[in-house]
Amino acid sequence: MSAPAMGTSKTAHTDSSHKKKKGPGTLATAYLVIYNVVMTAGWLVIAVGLVRAYLARGSYHGLYYSIEKPLKYFQTGALLEILHCAVGIVPSSVVLTGFQVMSRVFLTWAVTHSVREVQSEDSVLLFVVAWTVTEIIRYSFYTFSLLNHLPYLIKWARYTFFFVLYPMGVAGELLTIYAALPYVQKTGLYSITLPNNYNFSFDYHTFLILVMISYIPLFPQLYFHMIRQRKKVLGHVEEYSKVE
Amino acid sequence: HVYLQYSNCFLVFHVFVSDPQWYPARQSIRLDPKGKSLKDEDVLQHLPVGTTATFYFRDLGVFLTEYAGPLLIYLMFYFRVPFIYAPKYDFTTSKHWVVHLACMCHSFHYVKRLLETLFVHRFSHGTMPLRNIFKNCTYYWGFAAWMAYYINHPLYTPPIYGEQQIRLALIVFLFCQIGNFSIHIALRNLRPPGSKTRKIPYPTKNPFTWIFLLVSCPNYTYELGSWLGFTLMTQCLPVAAFTLVGFIQMTVWAKGKHRSYLKEFRDYPTLRSPILPFIL
């Protein structure tokens, strides 16, 4: 899904708590800074690529092809984030991060890449734009956090833009999967039928429908989690203004 | 229906329920749903309770539901109850004899488990929280349905190596079922009723228990073996998946049990591995 990854422990910390928190070592921090800078740069490349292609063509149509490669590289590269959690240099849940990254990777490869016919759909642009803006903000947020120099604007953007970006991304993803359905059914893509020696079957078409249905319980949970995080992270500012 | 009995100067807590079918072994008392069961000799004064102590009951019927589910679900697929397969197959039976054999084995396995739950096992952790019950039932029932669907499918393909493969698989399966049962009996006899001493399990006269020389939790070893046998017998990927998941979970449990054995007994045999001899 297009939700920013739940770097939950990074969110609610004020500057003073950094001293108490047992963060990653110096080497790990340096690595993470480099990682996050590279990812920020990568998604900026995608953003620039989209803008340039739009200006060149004069239409929204088929912009996917202009950023197909960097999208695949940098979205797939996010798999490293699961490793970061597993190793412990990032204090997020492996399961949660894994789930979010895998859902993005799934959409990139198992839907958009695999079903050529959907690549020219406008819904692809919808989630690509949502992901791009989200990731630029998210990776720069992490970069600045690691350097203990987080501009309030970035923090605010991270916890505000999602209001629009998240539903936008979900809409793009769902519409894309929906567009892929007839082609998957027609070609039997990634499906195994009986009879076979392993006595197993898999219907990718049905699987995609189940994936779409799974958005119903999952999307609200993640959305409201971010809203709660926003109150926690940005909430104290309102308290100060009340005091004044 | 709770009766408190006084014994000497201690408040000894006994629970008897008016319905005779609820014999004491089927109950277990815990102070809160997530906590451990109280031991029989826990003394009320020393228990961490407030002015009102709340006691939660869980029936071992939980285990019975977990095991009766797969048994019945599998049979529904075996007898090809309507709305599972195409209507023309309703209430037909598979033409492959291995499918009948598989049904017998699967049913035998769960009947054995049910009987063991009722008559053999002495539960130290006889209960579990409600969340776990839901999770466990989904797991057992879900996998049973998934396996049974393919094994009893009209388009089922019997094992590649035919009778040889099935015969070997059956031998492995039965061997491990007997082994598993032998271990359960041996563990039960380790602690006579009323005794609270914990002892290291050792091989007995029964050859199936000689595996105790090499393994701490041979009940899990045999369980794995049974399901490997069933996988070989049915040559069905969902069965293999179920075996794998079960193996992972049992390994976690076996490692935990092994660790607690080592902690509790200084003289614990060093040759033993948790679940697989010398390997794991």
XYZ file of C-alpha atoms in Angstrom:
524
model
C 0.000 0.000 0.000
C 1.107 3.539 -0.477
C 1.198 4.380 3.216
C 4.496 5.664 4.524
C 6.289 2.899 6.328
C 5.606 2.798 10.024
C 8.890 3.904 11.463
C 6.967 4.097 14.653
C 9.769 4.653 17.082
C 11.234 7.480 15.065
C 7.994 9.347 15.065
C 7.131 10.141 18.638
C 10.590 11.095 19.868
C 11.511 14.620 20.872
C 15.116 15.773 20.825
C 15.641 15.062 24.520
C 14.629 11.444 24.240
C 17.358 10.719 21.727
C 19.812 10.589 24.594
C 17.765 7.925 26.390
C 16.994 5.856 23.289
C 19.522 3.191 22.405
C 19.961 3.964 18.724
C 22.091 2.253 16.073
C 25.868 2.507 16.350
C 27.946 5.052 14.446
C 28.650 2.721 11.539
C 25.024 1.724 11.251
C 23.938 5.342 11.408
C 26.353 6.264 8.637
C 25.075 3.409 6.520
C 21.463 4.370 7.157
C 22.131 7.981 6.273
C 23.658 6.891 2.989
C 20.788 4.502 2.351
C 18.146 7.141 2.999
C 19.974 9.766 0.950
C 20.243 7.382 -1.969
C 16.566 6.515 -1.725
C 15.574 10.179 -1.524
C 17.657 10.842 -4.598
C 16.169 7.885 -6.402
C 12.597 8.963 -5.874
C 13.547 12.524 -6.852
C 14.829 11.072 -10.106
C 11.469 9.434 -10.601
C 9.665 12.677 -9.784
C 11.791 14.644 -12.214
C 11.362 11.960 -14.839
C 7.589 12.174 -14.511
C 7.551 15.961 -14.805
C 9.888 16.005 -17.791
C 7.959 13.303 -19.599
C 4.685 15.131 -18.968
C 6.094 18.380 -20.295
C 7.533 16.630 -23.320
C 4.403 14.687 -24.234
C 1.788 17.141 -23.066
C -0.414 14.425 -21.598
C -0.684 12.182 -18.563
C -0.937 9.100 -20.705
C 1.733 6.436 -20.615
C 4.120 8.245 -18.237
C 4.859 4.901 -16.566
C 7.271 3.966 -19.359
C 9.437 7.000 -18.730
C 10.173 5.995 -15.123
C 9.722 2.253 -15.296
C 13.354 1.357 -14.587
C 14.108 3.687 -11.665
C 10.737 2.806 -10.144
C 11.630 -0.874 -10.215
C 15.128 -0.295 -8.866
C 14.223 1.957 -5.986
C 10.984 0.316 -4.954
C 12.655 -3.104 -4.962
C 15.623 -1.630 -3.098
C 13.242 -0.900 -0.238
C 13.422 -4.618 0.566
C 16.598 -3.722 2.403
C 14.432 -2.014 4.975
C 13.162 -5.394 6.098
C 16.754 -6.412 6.661
C 17.390 -3.230 8.647
C 14.576 -4.148 11.017
C 15.635 -7.782 11.249
C 19.216 -6.831 12.100
C 18.013 -4.214 14.563
C 19.522 -1.012 13.239
C 16.034 0.274 12.643
C 13.656 -0.229 15.564
C 10.544 -1.006 13.557
C 8.622 -4.245 13.423
C 9.958 -6.692 10.821
C 6.466 -7.974 10.151
C 4.912 -4.562 9.619
C 7.749 -3.267 7.453
C 7.865 -6.541 5.557
C 4.190 -6.393 4.856
C 4.318 -2.834 3.560
C 7.377 -3.301 1.382
C 6.088 -6.583 -0.007
C 2.783 -5.017 -0.953
C 4.608 -2.313 -2.898
C 6.918 -4.833 -4.544
C 3.911 -6.993 -5.361
C 2.193 -4.144 -7.138
C 5.323 -3.139 -8.991
C 6.283 -6.582 -10.263
C 3.393 -8.970 -9.952
C 0.778 -6.587 -11.291
C 2.164 -3.641 -13.230
C 5.225 -5.339 -14.719
C 3.530 -8.686 -15.318
C 0.358 -7.458 -16.980
C 1.535 -5.260 -19.823
C -1.937 -4.112 -20.712
C -2.353 -2.104 -17.508
C 0.870 -0.163 -17.930
C -0.840 2.521 -19.961
C -3.677 2.917 -17.462
C -4.065 6.248 -15.680
C -4.468 4.423 -12.362
C -0.787 3.492 -12.556
C 0.118 7.157 -12.671
C -2.121 7.747 -9.690
C -0.239 5.409 -7.377
C 3.190 6.206 -8.844
C 2.698 9.898 -8.057
C 1.395 9.070 -4.574
C 4.343 6.768 -3.881
C 6.865 9.260 -5.276
C 5.758 12.196 -3.133
C 5.388 9.971 -0.071
C 8.796 8.387 -0.427
C 10.638 11.639 -1.068
C 9.211 13.041 2.140
C 9.664 9.807 4.096
C 13.305 9.187 3.143
C 14.305 12.786 3.716
C 12.523 12.593 7.064
C 14.653 9.602 8.032
C 17.819 11.247 6.736
C 17.309 14.379 8.766
C 16.218 12.407 11.835
C 19.400 10.358 11.748
C 21.414 13.564 11.546
C 19.421 15.019 14.451
C 18.489 17.946 12.305
C 14.865 17.485 11.372
C 13.234 20.566 9.879
C 9.728 20.970 11.180
C 8.468 21.327 7.615
C 9.534 17.767 6.770
C 7.997 16.388 9.931
C 4.792 18.268 9.245
C 4.727 17.137 5.613
C 5.214 13.515 6.573
C 2.322 13.570 8.963
C 0.001 15.695 6.839
C 0.420 14.783 3.190
C -0.676 11.241 3.884
C -4.236 12.480 4.300
C -4.426 12.836 0.529
C -1.574 10.632 -0.648
C -2.700 7.506 1.118
C -6.220 7.338 -0.344
C -4.781 8.446 -3.674
C -2.304 5.596 -3.684
C -4.856 3.035 -2.545
C -7.236 4.155 -5.289
C -4.502 3.868 -7.908
C -3.477 0.422 -6.672
C -7.001 -0.950 -6.528
C -7.925 0.406 -9.948
C -4.749 -1.085 -11.419
C -5.381 -4.511 -9.939
C -8.970 -4.314 -11.138
C -7.799 -3.413 -14.641
C -5.465 -6.398 -14.642
C -8.166 -8.924 -13.751
C -9.568 -9.706 -17.216
C -6.099 -10.218 -18.702
C -5.050 -12.486 -15.867
C -8.156 -14.569 -16.267
C -7.797 -14.787 -20.043
C -4.140 -15.851 -20.022
C -4.168 -17.848 -16.796
C -1.173 -15.852 -15.609
C 0.712 -17.363 -12.634
C -2.015 -19.966 -12.244
C -1.714 -23.715 -11.789
C -4.565 -26.019 -12.675
C -5.438 -29.579 -11.748
C -4.581 -32.305 -12.467
C -0.848 -32.213 -11.725
C 1.666 -34.310 -9.826
C 1.720 -32.054 -6.776
C -2.041 -32.011 -6.334
C -2.080 -28.289 -5.927
C -3.816 -25.448 -7.698
C -3.585 -21.688 -7.646
C -5.839 -19.180 -9.346
C -4.105 -15.836 -9.610
C -7.323 -14.131 -10.695
C -9.095 -15.172 -7.482
C -5.974 -14.301 -5.529
C -5.993 -10.745 -6.896
C -9.635 -10.366 -5.948
C -8.800 -11.499 -2.413
C -5.954 -8.968 -2.326
C -8.369 -6.230 -3.285
C -10.786 -7.327 -0.564
C -7.979 -7.302 1.986
C -7.641 -3.552 1.501
C -11.005 -3.133 3.223
C -9.882 -4.125 6.731
C -6.257 -3.053 6.289
C -6.494 0.420 4.781
C -8.566 1.973 7.595
C -6.302 0.497 10.256
C -3.157 1.946 8.692
C -4.866 5.249 7.927
C -6.098 5.737 11.471
C -2.754 4.639 12.846
C -1.130 7.503 10.932
C -3.773 9.922 12.202
C -3.023 8.845 15.772
C 0.713 9.166 15.135
C 0.112 12.653 13.776
C -1.641 13.703 16.967
C 1.227 12.350 19.006
C 4.007 13.898 16.942
C 2.466 17.201 15.949
C -0.008 17.455 18.788
C 2.294 19.090 21.328
C 2.671 22.130 19.088
C -0.964 22.943 19.611
C -0.404 22.756 23.350
C 2.331 25.367 23.179
C 0.122 27.703 21.176
C -2.604 27.292 23.783
C -0.184 28.292 26.532
C 0.708 31.411 24.658
C -19.770 -23.674 41.923
C -16.688 -23.286 44.000
C -16.000 -24.895 47.333
C -13.263 -23.741 49.641
C -11.806 -26.200 52.082
C -9.702 -25.408 55.081
C -6.768 -27.574 55.889
C -4.690 -26.821 58.971
C -4.044 -23.125 58.944
C -3.822 -22.843 55.217
C -6.652 -22.057 52.922
C -6.459 -24.880 50.471
C -8.472 -24.213 47.385
C -10.397 -27.025 45.812
C -12.725 -26.751 42.913
C -15.517 -29.147 42.368
C -18.215 -28.591 39.854
C -21.636 -30.030 40.442
C -21.858 -31.648 37.011
C -20.038 -34.980 37.359
C -18.822 -34.973 33.782
C -16.512 -32.130 34.676
C -13.979 -34.242 36.455
C -11.067 -32.270 37.899
C -8.528 -33.206 35.258
C -10.574 -31.415 32.637
C -10.457 -28.150 34.450
C -7.711 -25.814 35.188
C -7.755 -22.663 37.195
C -5.876 -19.523 36.514
C -5.950 -16.097 38.096
C -6.244 -14.253 34.823
C -6.908 -15.465 31.304
C -3.381 -14.819 30.146
C -1.618 -16.184 33.190
C -0.386 -19.624 34.052
C -2.594 -22.198 35.685
C -2.480 -22.316 39.431
C -0.738 -25.318 40.792
C -2.818 -27.432 43.099
C -0.738 -26.544 46.081
C -0.837 -22.780 45.568
C -1.998 -21.205 48.763
C -4.708 -18.551 48.529
C -3.111 -16.238 51.056
C 0.113 -16.189 49.101
C -1.474 -15.698 45.720
C -1.333 -12.228 44.224
C -5.045 -11.493 44.438
C -6.949 -8.496 45.649
C -9.992 -8.506 47.860
C -11.949 -10.378 45.234
C -10.173 -13.167 43.465
C -11.502 -13.961 40.048
C -10.953 -17.415 38.705
C -11.269 -18.322 35.103
C -12.198 -21.745 33.934
C -11.224 -23.304 30.662
C -12.307 -26.684 29.672
C -10.017 -29.039 27.917
C -12.880 -29.218 25.473
C -10.863 -26.591 23.662
C -8.441 -29.249 22.564
C -11.308 -31.515 21.687
C -12.797 -28.870 19.390
C -9.440 -28.267 17.772
C -9.115 -31.948 16.937
C -12.718 -32.856 16.163
C -12.842 -30.041 13.605
C -10.195 -31.428 11.233
C -11.587 -34.903 11.651
C -15.069 -33.902 10.546
C -13.963 -31.390 7.924
C -11.775 -33.944 6.177
C -14.651 -36.419 6.134
C -16.905 -33.813 4.540
C -14.458 -33.539 1.648
C -13.949 -37.296 1.532
C -17.659 -37.931 1.139
C -17.834 -35.055 -1.349
C -20.570 -33.171 0.366
C -22.364 -30.777 -2.081
C -21.015 -27.298 -2.965
C -17.363 -28.298 -2.726
C -16.769 -29.965 -6.075
C -18.804 -29.919 -9.279
C -22.376 -31.179 -8.723
C -21.885 -34.329 -10.749
C -19.401 -35.513 -8.098
C -21.701 -35.002 -5.101
C -21.558 -37.938 -2.703
C -19.301 -39.941 -4.996
C -16.084 -41.526 -3.785
C -12.622 -41.314 -5.292
C -11.585 -44.081 -7.636
C -8.074 -44.187 -6.149
C -7.554 -46.582 -3.231
C -4.819 -44.349 -1.777
C -7.480 -41.701 -1.171
C -9.424 -44.139 1.016
C -6.224 -45.059 2.813
C -5.383 -41.398 3.354
C -8.815 -40.763 4.862
C -8.337 -43.668 7.246
C -4.916 -42.424 8.287
C -6.000 -38.826 8.739
C -9.058 -39.863 10.735
C -7.038 -42.304 12.805
C -4.571 -39.567 13.642
C -7.202 -37.195 14.964
C -9.219 -39.875 16.769
C -6.005 -40.901 18.484
C -5.390 -37.273 19.473
C -8.904 -36.923 20.852
C -8.584 -40.083 22.919
C -5.184 -39.049 24.185
C -6.549 -35.662 25.226
C -9.297 -37.376 27.182
C -7.406 -40.263 28.740
C -3.668 -39.918 28.473
C -2.419 -36.400 28.767
C -1.736 -34.759 32.085
C -1.890 -31.066 31.329
C 0.311 -28.739 33.266
C -0.783 -25.964 30.962
C -4.291 -27.266 30.453
C -5.851 -24.062 29.235
C -5.190 -21.242 26.862
C -6.478 -17.742 26.231
C -9.487 -17.227 23.981
C -7.408 -15.533 21.301
C -5.222 -18.615 21.003
C -8.218 -20.894 20.695
C -9.470 -18.900 17.726
C -6.035 -18.837 16.143
C -5.431 -22.564 16.699
C -8.815 -23.599 15.383
C -8.392 -21.470 12.271
C -5.009 -23.097 11.741
C -6.094 -26.718 12.239
C -9.430 -26.376 10.482
C -8.078 -24.263 7.650
C -5.232 -26.586 6.832
C -7.478 -29.639 7.133
C -9.871 -28.159 4.583
C -7.052 -27.128 2.270
C -5.449 -30.609 2.340
C -8.707 -32.511 2.146
C -9.862 -30.470 -0.847
C -7.002 -31.677 -3.023
C -6.674 -35.231 -1.768
C -10.365 -35.919 -2.334
C -10.587 -33.931 -5.556
C -11.984 -35.703 -8.636
C -8.787 -34.660 -10.461
C -6.458 -36.007 -7.758
C -3.251 -37.611 -9.091
C -1.951 -40.607 -7.091
C 1.753 -40.791 -6.110
C 4.264 -41.159 -8.933
C 5.849 -44.352 -7.640
C 2.486 -45.940 -6.954
C 2.133 -48.839 -4.594
C 5.783 -48.812 -3.483
C 5.577 -45.207 -2.423
C 2.254 -45.645 -0.679
C 3.405 -48.747 1.180
C 6.562 -47.057 2.444
C 4.558 -44.005 3.432
C 2.056 -46.115 5.367
C 4.824 -47.913 7.242
C 6.433 -44.619 8.197
C 3.077 -43.197 9.233
C 2.073 -46.152 11.416
C 5.515 -46.456 12.936
C 5.426 -42.818 13.968
C 1.856 -42.994 15.232
C 2.806 -45.881 17.526
C 5.966 -44.047 18.480
C 4.084 -40.872 19.297
C 1.602 -42.796 21.403
C 4.399 -44.616 23.225
C 6.006 -41.328 24.131
C 2.732 -39.913 25.431
C 2.277 -42.978 27.626
C 5.854 -42.789 28.845
C 5.465 -39.106 29.726
C 2.239 -39.830 31.548
C 3.839 -42.588 33.590
C 6.682 -40.287 34.461
C 4.442 -38.392 36.816
C 1.992 -40.541 38.775
C -1.268 -38.814 39.746
C -0.825 -36.421 42.629
C 2.914 -36.341 42.444
C 4.464 -33.013 41.642
C 8.043 -34.078 41.131
C 9.426 -33.395 37.705
C 11.704 -36.029 36.252
C 13.866 -36.517 33.211
C 12.179 -38.903 30.766
C 14.270 -41.973 29.963
C 13.905 -44.908 27.539
C 11.677 -47.675 28.846
C 11.290 -51.281 27.802
C 9.237 -50.096 24.824
C 11.657 -49.781 21.854
C 9.738 -46.784 20.579
C 10.937 -44.858 23.622
C 14.607 -45.595 22.991
C 14.667 -42.414 20.936
C 14.811 -40.604 24.289
C 18.537 -41.345 24.163
C 18.931 -38.884 21.336
C 16.014 -36.478 21.592
C 14.313 -34.404 24.301
C 10.897 -34.206 22.679
C 10.428 -37.394 20.671
C 6.685 -36.859 20.622
C 7.367 -34.009 18.198
C 9.874 -36.087 16.280
C 7.307 -38.810 15.745
C 4.649 -36.257 14.900
C 6.882 -34.872 12.173
C 7.508 -38.389 10.943
C 3.794 -39.111 10.767
C 3.130 -36.084 8.630
C 6.111 -36.800 6.407
C 4.597 -40.213 5.887
C 1.252 -38.677 5.074
C 2.898 -36.242 2.638
C 4.615 -39.122 0.877
C 1.402 -41.081 0.801
C -0.698 -38.343 -0.743
C 2.006 -36.531 -2.726
C 0.130 -33.331 -2.120
C 1.778 -29.906 -1.806
C -0.638 -28.497 0.805
C 0.161 -31.508 3.000
C 3.858 -30.746 2.610
C 3.158 -27.141 3.550
C 1.236 -28.226 6.642
C 4.090 -30.554 7.604
C 6.604 -27.749 7.206
C 4.647 -25.245 9.268
C 4.039 -27.847 11.961
C 7.712 -28.723 11.980
C 8.734 -25.106 12.476
C 6.298 -24.656 15.359
C 7.259 -27.936 17.014
C 10.926 -27.088 16.722
C 10.284 -23.851 18.582
C 8.450 -25.742 21.315
C 11.065 -28.491 21.455
C 13.895 -25.990 21.822
C 12.040 -24.301 24.642
C 11.386 -27.559 26.434
C 14.981 -28.673 25.932
C 16.235 -25.415 27.374
C 14.023 -25.756 30.434
C 15.192 -29.334 30.941
C 18.806 -28.160 30.867
C 18.034 -25.405 33.324
C 16.204 -27.637 35.744
C 18.411 -30.725 35.739
C 22.160 -30.546 36.220
C 22.637 -34.105 35.081
C 20.598 -33.803 31.891
C 22.011 -36.136 29.191
C 24.245 -34.154 26.887
C 23.736 -36.408 23.875
C 20.143 -35.256 23.431
C 18.985 -32.738 20.836
C 15.628 -30.956 21.075
C 13.796 -32.574 18.160
C 16.090 -34.096 15.511
C 18.926 -36.400 16.640
C 22.240 -34.528 16.385
C 20.769 -31.952 14.024
C 18.239 -29.687 15.661
